PDB file of C-alpha atoms in Angstrom:
ATOM      1  CA  UNK A   1     118.167 141.565 132.410  1.00 91.00           C
ATOM      2  CA  UNK A   2     119.813 138.500 130.859  1.00 97.00           C
ATOM      3  CA  UNK A   3     123.470 138.583 129.498  1.00 97.00           C
ATOM      4  CA  UNK A   4     125.714 136.771 126.968  1.00 97.00           C
ATOM      5  CA  UNK A   5     129.635 136.773 127.749  1.00 98.00           C
ATOM      6  CA  UNK A   6     132.060 136.919 125.122  1.00 98.00           C
ATOM      7  CA  UNK A   7     135.692 136.959 125.626  1.00 97.00           C
ATOM      8  CA  UNK A   8     137.264 140.158 124.320  1.00 96.00           C
ATOM      9  CA  UNK A   9     139.938 138.933 121.639  1.00 96.00           C
ATOM     10  CA  UNK A  10     140.119 139.797 118.284  1.00 95.00           C
ATOM     11  CA  UNK A  11     138.191 137.196 116.408  1.00 95.00           C
ATOM     12  CA  UNK A  12     135.148 137.751 118.987  1.00 96.00           C
ATOM     13  CA  UNK A  13     135.121 141.423 118.690  1.00 96.00           C
ATOM     14  CA  UNK A  14     132.477 141.662 115.590  1.00 97.00           C
ATOM     15  CA  UNK A  15     130.172 139.182 117.692  1.00 97.00           C
ATOM     16  CA  UNK A  16     130.013 141.889 120.498  1.00 97.00           C
ATOM     17  CA  UNK A  17     129.910 144.738 117.976  1.00 96.00           C
ATOM     18  CA  UNK A  18     127.208 143.067 115.902  1.00 97.00           C
ATOM     19  CA  UNK A  19     125.163 142.381 119.079  1.00 96.00           C
ATOM     20  CA  UNK A  20     125.378 146.073 120.094  1.00 95.00           C
ATOM     21  CA  UNK A  21     123.590 147.347 117.115  1.00 95.00           C
ATOM     22  CA  UNK A  22     120.471 145.984 118.653  1.00 93.00           C
ATOM     23  CA  UNK A  23     119.211 149.422 120.517  1.00 92.00           C
ATOM     24  CA  UNK A  24     117.598 147.086 122.975  1.00 92.00           C
ATOM     25  CA  UNK A  25     121.062 145.631 123.965  1.00 96.00           C
ATOM     26  CA  UNK A  26     123.875 147.231 126.234  1.00 96.00           C
ATOM     27  CA  UNK A  27     127.345 146.536 125.874  1.00 96.00           C
ATOM     28  CA  UNK A  28     129.778 146.654 129.027  1.00 96.00           C
ATOM     29  CA  UNK A  29     132.920 144.992 129.829  1.00 95.00           C
ATOM     30  CA  UNK A  30     133.414 142.962 132.655  1.00 96.00           C
ATOM     31  CA  UNK A  31     137.177 142.135 133.218  1.00 95.00           C
ATOM     32  CA  UNK A  32     138.480 140.727 129.729  1.00 96.00           C
ATOM     33  CA  UNK A  33     134.859 139.880 128.744  1.00 97.00           C
ATOM     34  CA  UNK A  34     132.205 141.649 126.779  1.00 97.00           C
ATOM     35  CA  UNK A  35     128.957 141.758 128.721  1.00 97.00           C
ATOM     36  CA  UNK A  36     126.137 141.945 126.305  1.00 97.00           C
ATOM     37  CA  UNK A  37     122.976 142.700 128.371  1.00 97.00           C
ATOM     38  CA  UNK A  38     119.360 142.047 126.850  1.00 97.00           C
ATOM     39  CA  UNK A  39     115.898 141.695 127.757  1.00 94.00           C
ATOM     40  CA  UNK A  40     113.803 138.577 126.268  1.00 95.00           C
ATOM     41  CA  UNK A  41     115.635 137.875 123.053  1.00 96.00           C
ATOM     42  CA  UNK A  42     118.975 138.773 121.151  1.00 96.00           C
ATOM     43  CA  UNK A  43     119.553 137.468 117.725  1.00 97.00           C
ATOM     44  CA  UNK A  44     123.254 137.957 116.204  1.00 97.00           C
ATOM     45  CA  UNK A  45     123.641 137.107 112.454  1.00 97.00           C
ATOM     46  CA  UNK A  46     126.891 135.218 111.701  1.00 97.00           C
ATOM     47  CA  UNK A  47     127.393 136.570 108.253  1.00 97.00           C
ATOM     48  CA  UNK A  48     126.954 140.290 109.714  1.00 97.00           C
ATOM     49  CA  UNK A  49     130.094 139.163 112.168  1.00 97.00           C
ATOM     50  CA  UNK A  50     132.176 137.778 109.269  1.00 96.00           C
ATOM     51  CA  UNK A  51     132.911 135.221 111.666  1.00 96.00           C
ATOM     52  CA  UNK A  52     134.233 132.027 110.035  1.00 94.00           C
ATOM     53  CA  UNK A  53     132.615 128.981 111.459  1.00 94.00           C
ATOM     54  CA  UNK A  54     135.116 127.777 114.185  1.00 93.00           C
ATOM     55  CA  UNK A  55     135.346 131.338 115.756  1.00 95.00           C
ATOM     56  CA  UNK A  56     131.067 131.537 115.655  1.00 96.00           C
ATOM     57  CA  UNK A  57     131.247 128.007 117.236  1.00 96.00           C
ATOM     58  CA  UNK A  58     133.255 128.856 120.281  1.00 95.00           C
ATOM     59  CA  UNK A  59     132.488 132.487 120.737  1.00 96.00           C
ATOM     60  CA  UNK A  60     130.262 132.471 123.837  1.00 97.00           C
ATOM     61  CA  UNK A  61     131.699 132.211 127.149  1.00 97.00           C
ATOM     62  CA  UNK A  62     128.763 132.312 129.354  1.00 98.00           C
ATOM     63  CA  UNK A  63     125.000 132.855 129.785  1.00 98.00           C
ATOM     64  CA  UNK A  64     123.432 134.735 132.364  1.00 98.00           C
ATOM     65  CA  UNK A  65     119.813 133.960 132.845  1.00 97.00           C
ATOM     66  CA  UNK A  66     119.501 133.222 129.177  1.00 97.00           C
ATOM     67  CA  UNK A  67     119.418 130.036 127.109  1.00 96.00           C
ATOM     68  CA  UNK A  68     120.762 129.780 123.704  1.00 97.00           C
ATOM     69  CA  UNK A  69     117.817 128.422 121.507  1.00 97.00           C
ATOM     70  CA  UNK A  70     119.329 128.648 118.115  1.00 97.00           C
ATOM     71  CA  UNK A  71     123.370 128.612 117.433  1.00 96.00           C
ATOM     72  CA  UNK A  72     123.803 127.500 113.527  1.00 96.00           C
ATOM     73  CA  UNK A  73     125.744 128.686 110.648  1.00 95.00           C
ATOM     74  CA  UNK A  74     123.227 131.622 110.240  1.00 96.00           C
ATOM     75  CA  UNK A  75     122.490 133.200 113.427  1.00 97.00           C
ATOM     76  CA  UNK A  76     122.619 132.831 117.204  1.00 97.00           C
ATOM     77  CA  UNK A  77     119.329 133.311 119.292  1.00 97.00           C
ATOM     78  CA  UNK A  78     119.525 133.781 122.844  1.00 97.00           C
ATOM     79  CA  UNK A  79     116.454 134.064 125.049  1.00 97.00           C
ATOM     80  CA  UNK A  80     115.892 134.835 128.760  1.00 96.00           C
ATOM     81  CA  UNK A  81     114.880 132.461 131.074  1.00 94.00           C
TER      82      UNK A  81
ATOM     83  CA  UNK B   1     148.409 125.398 143.747  1.00 53.00           C
ATOM     84  CA  UNK B   2     149.929 128.562 142.055  1.00 61.00           C
ATOM     85  CA  UNK B   3     153.047 127.923 143.703  1.00 84.00           C
ATOM     86  CA  UNK B   4     153.743 124.484 142.360  1.00 93.00           C
ATOM     87  CA  UNK B   5     156.621 124.393 140.157  1.00 96.00           C
ATOM     88  CA  UNK B   6     156.097 123.565 136.709  1.00 94.00           C
ATOM     89  CA  UNK B   7     159.132 121.855 135.588  1.00 96.00           C
ATOM     90  CA  UNK B   8     158.265 119.884 132.770  1.00 96.00           C
ATOM     91  CA  UNK B   9     159.731 120.903 129.159  1.00 95.00           C
ATOM     92  CA  UNK B  10     157.776 119.618 126.524  1.00 95.00           C
ATOM     93  CA  UNK B  11     157.290 116.153 124.776  1.00 96.00           C
ATOM     94  CA  UNK B  12     160.353 113.799 124.914  1.00 97.00           C
ATOM     95  CA  UNK B  13     158.884 111.234 122.934  1.00 97.00           C
ATOM     96  CA  UNK B  14     155.320 109.958 122.118  1.00 98.00           C
ATOM     97  CA  UNK B  15     155.270 106.286 120.925  1.00 98.00           C
ATOM     98  CA  UNK B  16     153.047 104.181 118.713  1.00 98.00           C
ATOM     99  CA  UNK B  17     153.128 100.911 117.301  1.00 97.00           C
ATOM    100  CA  UNK B  18     153.649 100.143 113.627  1.00 98.00           C
ATOM    101  CA  UNK B  19     152.788  97.139 111.480  1.00 97.00           C
ATOM    102  CA  UNK B  20     154.331  98.410 108.616  1.00 97.00           C
ATOM    103  CA  UNK B  21     157.721 100.352 109.185  1.00 98.00           C
ATOM    104  CA  UNK B  22     158.475 100.493 105.781  1.00 98.00           C
ATOM    105  CA  UNK B  23     155.669 102.753 104.953  1.00 98.00           C
ATOM    106  CA  UNK B  24     156.211 104.746 108.096  1.00 98.00           C
ATOM    107  CA  UNK B  25     159.990 105.544 107.396  1.00 98.00           C
ATOM    108  CA  UNK B  26     158.495 106.780 103.991  1.00 98.00           C
ATOM    109  CA  UNK B  27     155.921 108.875 105.290  1.00 98.00           C
ATOM    110  CA  UNK B  28     157.806 110.507 108.176  1.00 98.00           C
ATOM    111  CA  UNK B  29     161.470 110.436 106.687  1.00 98.00           C
ATOM    112  CA  UNK B  30     161.316 110.609 103.256  1.00 98.00           C
ATOM    113  CA  UNK B  31     157.870 112.670 102.577  1.00 98.00           C
ATOM    114  CA  UNK B  32     157.920 114.792 105.649  1.00 98.00           C
ATOM    115  CA  UNK B  33     161.684 114.906 105.934  1.00 98.00           C
ATOM    116  CA  UNK B  34     161.794 114.169 109.760  1.00 98.00           C
ATOM    117  CA  UNK B  35     165.455 112.800 110.453  1.00 98.00           C
ATOM    118  CA  UNK B  36     165.703 109.465 112.136  1.00 98.00           C
ATOM    119  CA  UNK B  37     167.709 110.387 115.250  1.00 97.00           C
ATOM    120  CA  UNK B  38     167.531 107.169 117.458  1.00 93.00           C
ATOM    121  CA  UNK B  39     166.768 103.422 117.219  1.00 94.00           C
ATOM    122  CA  UNK B  40     166.822 100.482 119.572  1.00 92.00           C
ATOM    123  CA  UNK B  41     167.336  96.956 118.257  1.00 93.00           C
ATOM    124  CA  UNK B  42     165.966  94.645 121.112  1.00 91.00           C
ATOM    125  CA  UNK B  43     165.834  90.990 121.534  1.00 90.00           C
ATOM    126  CA  UNK B  44     162.492  89.987 123.176  1.00 85.00           C
ATOM    127  CA  UNK B  45     162.955  89.504 126.735  1.00 79.00           C
ATOM    128  CA  UNK B  46     160.937  89.211 130.121  1.00 75.00           C
ATOM    129  CA  UNK B  47     157.586  87.728 129.352  1.00 72.00           C
ATOM    130  CA  UNK B  48     157.738  84.825 127.062  1.00 76.00           C
ATOM    131  CA  UNK B  49     155.476  86.382 124.651  1.00 82.00           C
ATOM    132  CA  UNK B  50     157.178  89.296 123.959  1.00 88.00           C
ATOM    133  CA  UNK B  51     158.684  89.589 120.265  1.00 93.00           C
ATOM    134  CA  UNK B  52     162.099  90.829 119.272  1.00 94.00           C
ATOM    135  CA  UNK B  53     161.376  94.472 118.369  1.00 94.00           C
ATOM    136  CA  UNK B  54     162.633  97.789 116.920  1.00 96.00           C
ATOM    137  CA  UNK B  55     162.095 100.953 118.512  1.00 97.00           C
ATOM    138  CA  UNK B  56     162.773 103.946 116.255  1.00 98.00           C
ATOM    139  CA  UNK B  57     162.517 107.614 116.592  1.00 98.00           C
ATOM    140  CA  UNK B  58     162.062 110.698 114.361  1.00 98.00           C
ATOM    141  CA  UNK B  59     162.871 114.179 115.346  1.00 98.00           C
ATOM    142  CA  UNK B  60     159.704 116.439 115.268  1.00 98.00           C
ATOM    143  CA  UNK B  61     161.560 119.519 116.114  1.00 97.00           C
ATOM    144  CA  UNK B  62     162.392 121.301 119.076  1.00 94.00           C
ATOM    145  CA  UNK B  63     164.180 118.107 120.472  1.00 94.00           C
ATOM    146  CA  UNK B  64     160.960 116.384 120.886  1.00 97.00           C
ATOM    147  CA  UNK B  65     160.544 112.907 119.007  1.00 98.00           C
ATOM    148  CA  UNK B  66     157.939 110.589 117.507  1.00 98.00           C
ATOM    149  CA  UNK B  67     158.637 107.111 118.111  1.00 98.00           C
ATOM    150  CA  UNK B  68     157.304 103.767 116.660  1.00 98.00           C
ATOM    151  CA  UNK B  69     157.521 100.046 117.932  1.00 97.00           C
ATOM    152  CA  UNK B  70     157.986  97.330 115.334  1.00 97.00           C
ATOM    153  CA  UNK B  71     157.458  93.768 116.552  1.00 96.00           C
ATOM    154  CA  UNK B  72     158.787  91.083 114.519  1.00 96.00           C
ATOM    155  CA  UNK B  73     156.061  88.680 113.405  1.00 94.00           C
ATOM    156  CA  UNK B  74     153.567  90.005 115.359  1.00 93.00           C
ATOM    157  CA  UNK B  75     150.163  90.147 113.517  1.00 91.00           C
ATOM    158  CA  UNK B  76     146.993  91.775 115.847  1.00 89.00           C
ATOM    159  CA  UNK B  77     143.773  89.837 115.541  1.00 88.00           C
ATOM    160  CA  UNK B  78     140.950  91.236 112.960  1.00 86.00           C
ATOM    161  CA  UNK B  79     139.107  94.026 114.761  1.00 87.00           C
ATOM    162  CA  UNK B  80     136.392  96.562 113.649  1.00 92.00           C
ATOM    163  CA  UNK B  81     136.608  98.461 110.245  1.00 91.00           C
ATOM    164  CA  UNK B  82     137.518 101.929 111.704  1.00 95.00           C
ATOM    165  CA  UNK B  83     140.577 103.393 113.335  1.00 95.00           C
ATOM    166  CA  UNK B  84     144.419 102.802 113.136  1.00 96.00           C
ATOM    167  CA  UNK B  85     146.786 100.191 113.917  1.00 95.00           C
ATOM    168  CA  UNK B  86     146.443 100.665 117.788  1.00 95.00           C
ATOM    169  CA  UNK B  87     142.963 100.993 118.198  1.00 94.00           C
ATOM    170  CA  UNK B  88     140.267  99.532 116.012  1.00 94.00           C
ATOM    171  CA  UNK B  89     136.477  99.852 116.305  1.00 96.00           C
ATOM    172  CA  UNK B  90     133.449  98.599 115.060  1.00 95.00           C
ATOM    173  CA  UNK B  91     131.019 100.770 112.730  1.00 95.00           C
ATOM    174  CA  UNK B  92     128.596 101.558 115.583  1.00 96.00           C
ATOM    175  CA  UNK B  93     131.307 104.084 116.993  1.00 96.00           C
ATOM    176  CA  UNK B  94     130.643 107.342 115.431  1.00 97.00           C
ATOM    177  CA  UNK B  95     133.702 108.920 113.193  1.00 95.00           C
ATOM    178  CA  UNK B  96     134.079 112.191 115.312  1.00 95.00           C
ATOM    179  CA  UNK B  97     135.181 109.703 118.049  1.00 96.00           C
ATOM    180  CA  UNK B  98     137.338 107.762 116.126  1.00 95.00           C
ATOM    181  CA  UNK B  99     139.116 110.685 114.509  1.00 93.00           C
ATOM    182  CA  UNK B 100     139.558 112.564 117.853  1.00 95.00           C
ATOM    183  CA  UNK B 101     142.849 111.317 118.726  1.00 95.00           C
ATOM    184  CA  UNK B 102     145.705 113.119 116.779  1.00 97.00           C
ATOM    185  CA  UNK B 103     149.268 114.391 117.189  1.00 97.00           C
ATOM    186  CA  UNK B 104     149.712 118.073 116.191  1.00 98.00           C
ATOM    187  CA  UNK B 105     152.978 119.184 115.255  1.00 98.00           C
ATOM    188  CA  UNK B 106     154.057 122.976 115.378  1.00 97.00           C
ATOM    189  CA  UNK B 107     155.361 125.105 112.621  1.00 98.00           C
ATOM    190  CA  UNK B 108     156.327 128.812 112.916  1.00 97.00           C
ATOM    191  CA  UNK B 109     154.705 130.464 109.797  1.00 97.00           C
ATOM    192  CA  UNK B 110     152.541 130.385 106.859  1.00 98.00           C
ATOM    193  CA  UNK B 111     155.200 129.524 104.501  1.00 98.00           C
ATOM    194  CA  UNK B 112     156.516 126.430 106.858  1.00 98.00           C
ATOM    195  CA  UNK B 113     152.875 125.071 106.943  1.00 98.00           C
ATOM    196  CA  UNK B 114     152.434 125.227 102.802  1.00 98.00           C
ATOM    197  CA  UNK B 115     155.993 123.894 102.856  1.00 98.00           C
ATOM    198  CA  UNK B 116     154.743 120.668 104.495  1.00 98.00           C
ATOM    199  CA  UNK B 117     151.328 120.655 102.480  1.00 98.00           C
ATOM    200  CA  UNK B 118     153.557 120.571  99.561  1.00 98.00           C
ATOM    201  CA  UNK B 119     155.588 117.668 101.114  1.00 98.00           C
ATOM    202  CA  UNK B 120     152.652 115.592 101.687  1.00 98.00           C
ATOM    203  CA  UNK B 121     150.399 116.274  98.342  1.00 98.00           C
ATOM    204  CA  UNK B 122     153.690 115.047  96.491  1.00 98.00           C
ATOM    205  CA  UNK B 123     153.333 111.795  98.432  1.00 98.00           C
ATOM    206  CA  UNK B 124     151.104 108.950  99.088  1.00 98.00           C
ATOM    207  CA  UNK B 125     149.373 110.832 101.765  1.00 98.00           C
ATOM    208  CA  UNK B 126     148.010 113.928 100.346  1.00 98.00           C
ATOM    209  CA  UNK B 127     146.532 116.779 102.779  1.00 98.00           C
ATOM    210  CA  UNK B 128     142.921 115.409 103.501  1.00 98.00           C
ATOM    211  CA  UNK B 129     141.921 118.795 105.064  1.00 96.00           C
ATOM    212  CA  UNK B 130     143.242 122.225 105.537  1.00 97.00           C
ATOM    213  CA  UNK B 131     141.224 124.313 108.413  1.00 95.00           C
ATOM    214  CA  UNK B 132     141.457 127.485 109.727  1.00 93.00           C
ATOM    215  CA  UNK B 133     140.290 127.505 113.331  1.00 93.00           C
ATOM    216  CA  UNK B 134     140.007 129.761 116.143  1.00 91.00           C
ATOM    217  CA  UNK B 135     143.264 130.735 116.448  1.00 93.00           C
ATOM    218  CA  UNK B 136     145.584 128.119 114.549  1.00 95.00           C
ATOM    219  CA  UNK B 137     145.303 127.065 110.721  1.00 97.00           C
ATOM    220  CA  UNK B 138     146.103 123.336 110.359  1.00 98.00           C
ATOM    221  CA  UNK B 139     146.521 120.658 107.743  1.00 98.00           C
ATOM    222  CA  UNK B 140     145.596 117.047 108.269  1.00 98.00           C
ATOM    223  CA  UNK B 141     146.235 113.546 106.772  1.00 98.00           C
ATOM    224  CA  UNK B 142     146.401 109.737 108.138  1.00 98.00           C
ATOM    225  CA  UNK B 143     149.941 108.406 108.527  1.00 98.00           C
ATOM    226  CA  UNK B 144     150.420 104.766 106.815  1.00 98.00           C
ATOM    227  CA  UNK B 145     149.328 103.366 110.510  1.00 97.00           C
ATOM    228  CA  UNK B 146     145.924 104.932 110.216  1.00 97.00           C
ATOM    229  CA  UNK B 147     147.228 107.581 112.881  1.00 98.00           C
ATOM    230  CA  UNK B 148     145.927 111.319 112.324  1.00 97.00           C
ATOM    231  CA  UNK B 149     148.589 114.083 111.697  1.00 98.00           C
ATOM    232  CA  UNK B 150     147.907 117.639 112.041  1.00 98.00           C
ATOM    233  CA  UNK B 151     150.682 120.233 111.251  1.00 98.00           C
ATOM    234  CA  UNK B 152     149.555 123.807 112.638  1.00 98.00           C
ATOM    235  CA  UNK B 153     150.556 127.210 112.849  1.00 98.00           C
ATOM    236  CA  UNK B 154     149.353 129.980 115.184  1.00 97.00           C
ATOM    237  CA  UNK B 155     147.604 132.874 113.597  1.00 95.00           C
ATOM    238  CA  UNK B 156     148.444 134.884 116.622  1.00 95.00           C
ATOM    239  CA  UNK B 157     149.921 134.450 120.055  1.00 93.00           C
ATOM    240  CA  UNK B 158     147.669 133.197 123.049  1.00 92.00           C
ATOM    241  CA  UNK B 159     146.563 136.299 124.840  1.00 93.00           C
ATOM    242  CA  UNK B 160     146.612 136.078 128.960  1.00 93.00           C
ATOM    243  CA  UNK B 161     142.915 136.496 128.959  1.00 94.00           C
ATOM    244  CA  UNK B 162     142.479 133.243 126.967  1.00 95.00           C
ATOM    245  CA  UNK B 163     144.495 131.395 129.895  1.00 94.00           C
ATOM    246  CA  UNK B 164     142.137 132.934 132.400  1.00 95.00           C
ATOM    247  CA  UNK B 165     139.071 132.239 130.100  1.00 96.00           C
ATOM    248  CA  UNK B 166     140.487 128.287 130.011  1.00 96.00           C
ATOM    249  CA  UNK B 167     140.820 127.955 133.745  1.00 96.00           C
ATOM    250  CA  UNK B 168     137.110 129.465 133.991  1.00 97.00           C
ATOM    251  CA  UNK B 169     135.958 126.670 131.461  1.00 98.00           C
ATOM    252  CA  UNK B 170     137.650 124.030 133.276  1.00 98.00           C
ATOM    253  CA  UNK B 171     136.070 125.112 137.062  1.00 98.00           C
ATOM    254  CA  UNK B 172     132.619 125.464 135.124  1.00 98.00           C
ATOM    255  CA  UNK B 173     133.276 121.924 133.689  1.00 98.00           C
ATOM    256  CA  UNK B 174     134.112 120.336 136.872  1.00 98.00           C
ATOM    257  CA  UNK B 175     131.163 121.956 138.663  1.00 97.00           C
ATOM    258  CA  UNK B 176     128.451 120.969 135.952  1.00 97.00           C
ATOM    259  CA  UNK B 177     129.748 117.323 135.617  1.00 97.00           C
ATOM    260  CA  UNK B 178     128.417 116.739 139.268  1.00 96.00           C
ATOM    261  CA  UNK B 179     125.258 117.172 137.753  1.00 91.00           C
ATOM    262  CA  UNK B 180     123.334 114.073 136.369  1.00 90.00           C
ATOM    263  CA  UNK B 181     123.394 115.324 132.776  1.00 91.00           C
ATOM    264  CA  UNK B 182     126.256 117.759 132.303  1.00 96.00           C
ATOM    265  CA  UNK B 183     125.716 119.966 129.117  1.00 97.00           C
ATOM    266  CA  UNK B 184     127.133 123.022 127.214  1.00 97.00           C
ATOM    267  CA  UNK B 185     124.117 124.997 128.426  1.00 96.00           C
ATOM    268  CA  UNK B 186     124.915 124.216 132.071  1.00 97.00           C
ATOM    269  CA  UNK B 187     128.607 125.208 131.711  1.00 98.00           C
ATOM    270  CA  UNK B 188     127.952 128.789 130.131  1.00 98.00           C
ATOM    271  CA  UNK B 189     125.593 129.074 132.824  1.00 97.00           C
ATOM    272  CA  UNK B 190     127.955 128.530 135.406  1.00 97.00           C
ATOM    273  CA  UNK B 191     130.981 130.063 133.803  1.00 97.00           C
ATOM    274  CA  UNK B 192     128.901 133.304 133.605  1.00 98.00           C
ATOM    275  CA  UNK B 193     128.580 133.372 137.343  1.00 97.00           C
ATOM    276  CA  UNK B 194     132.302 132.373 137.529  1.00 97.00           C
ATOM    277  CA  UNK B 195     132.969 135.279 135.214  1.00 97.00           C
ATOM    278  CA  UNK B 196     131.329 137.592 137.453  1.00 97.00           C
ATOM    279  CA  UNK B 197     133.047 136.635 140.591  1.00 96.00           C
ATOM    280  CA  UNK B 198     136.435 136.238 139.301  1.00 94.00           C
ATOM    281  CA  UNK B 199     137.246 138.378 136.029  1.00 93.00           C
ATOM    282  CA  UNK B 200     135.914 141.710 136.999  1.00 89.00           C
ATOM    283  CA  UNK B 201     138.813 142.528 138.648  1.00 88.00           C
ATOM    284  CA  UNK B 202     141.363 140.678 136.547  1.00 89.00           C
ATOM    285  CA  UNK B 203     144.164 142.575 135.004  1.00 85.00           C
ATOM    286  CA  UNK B 204     146.626 141.338 132.226  1.00 82.00           C
ATOM    287  CA  UNK B 205     149.931 140.207 134.035  1.00 82.00           C
ATOM    288  CA  UNK B 206     152.698 141.977 132.852  1.00 76.00           C
ATOM    289  CA  UNK B 207     154.647 141.038 129.775  1.00 67.00           C
ATOM    290  CA  UNK B 208     157.601 139.319 130.884  1.00 58.00           C
ATOM    291  CA  UNK B 209     155.033 137.238 133.124  1.00 50.00           C
ATOM    292  CA  UNK B 210     152.827 136.739 130.423  1.00 48.00           C
ATOM    293  CA  UNK B 211     155.467 135.123 127.983  1.00 49.00           C
ATOM    294  CA  UNK B 212     157.603 133.416 130.402  1.00 47.00           C
ATOM    295  CA  UNK B 213     155.210 131.394 133.608  1.00 47.00           C
ATOM    296  CA  UNK B 214     151.580 131.955 132.078  1.00 45.00           C
ATOM    297  CA  UNK B 215     148.791 132.284 134.441  1.00 43.00           C
ATOM    298  CA  UNK B 216     147.012 129.268 135.901  1.00 42.00           C
TER     299      UNK B 216
END
C-alpha cells in the first residue's frame, strides 16, 4: 500500500475526508497526521474539499511509495511507485 | 539542542536605504501612521567616500522599528529595470524571485487589517493584493522605495503540531539537499519516513508549554 500524509489541522481535514470517500482508501492517524492509504492511485477533487488554493497547494506532508502526478486547481492525483 | 536558551526578543530594527526620504515619510508616517521614534544625523566619517547621512526610525508596533538610511548626495548607478532601491535586477530575473523579499507587519484582527487597507487605499500607494493564505490573511503594496510591505493577521493561532511539522520539513529538506537534484517530490518522500519515525508517538505539549516555549 502507498500512503499520503496530511497534517491534522482544521484547513486540511476536508482533504482527508474527501480522500476517504473512496472505498478503496483507508484513513488512519499517525500522531497528528492523517495517513491516507491507497492501492495504485488516488484522486482528490479540490472543489469537493472546499480548500482555497493556498491550503490546497500546501496540504501534503508526505508521500510513502507514491508520487504526485497531478496537483492543480482541479485535483490531485497520487500514484503508487 | 533543545536546551539552548532562546533569548532573543523579536526585531529591534531592520534597516533599508532610501533615495526618497520625503516619500518614505509620507508613506510610513503620514499614510500608515507609524510614528517617527528615533533619528540620527551623522557626518560622514571613517571611509573617505562615506557621505553625510540621516538614519531614521519608524515604530512598527511591539517596540520594533523599521529604519532607513538617507545618504546626502548619493545617486546609485543605473541598474536593471526590476527590483527596489537596494537591489536592481535585469529582465531575465523572474518576478517570483524579485518579489520574494518583503517585510510583513503583524496586526491583531480583521478590523485592524481593514483599517490599514483603508489608509493605503486613500494614499498614493493603494493595496495591490489581498490574499487569504493557509493560516493568515495579508494585504500587500510596495513602498516608495520599491520594497514590498505586507500587513497580515492570523486566521487562527499556530498549533503545536505545526511546529512538529515544520521541524520534520526542515530535517527532510536538509536531507534531500544532499541529493544532486533536490525536489519537492524527494522531500515529501523523505518526510513520510520521518513522520513514521517521529510523529507516531508525538503528543501535544501541555498548553502552557505550547504558548510559552514552543517545541523545537
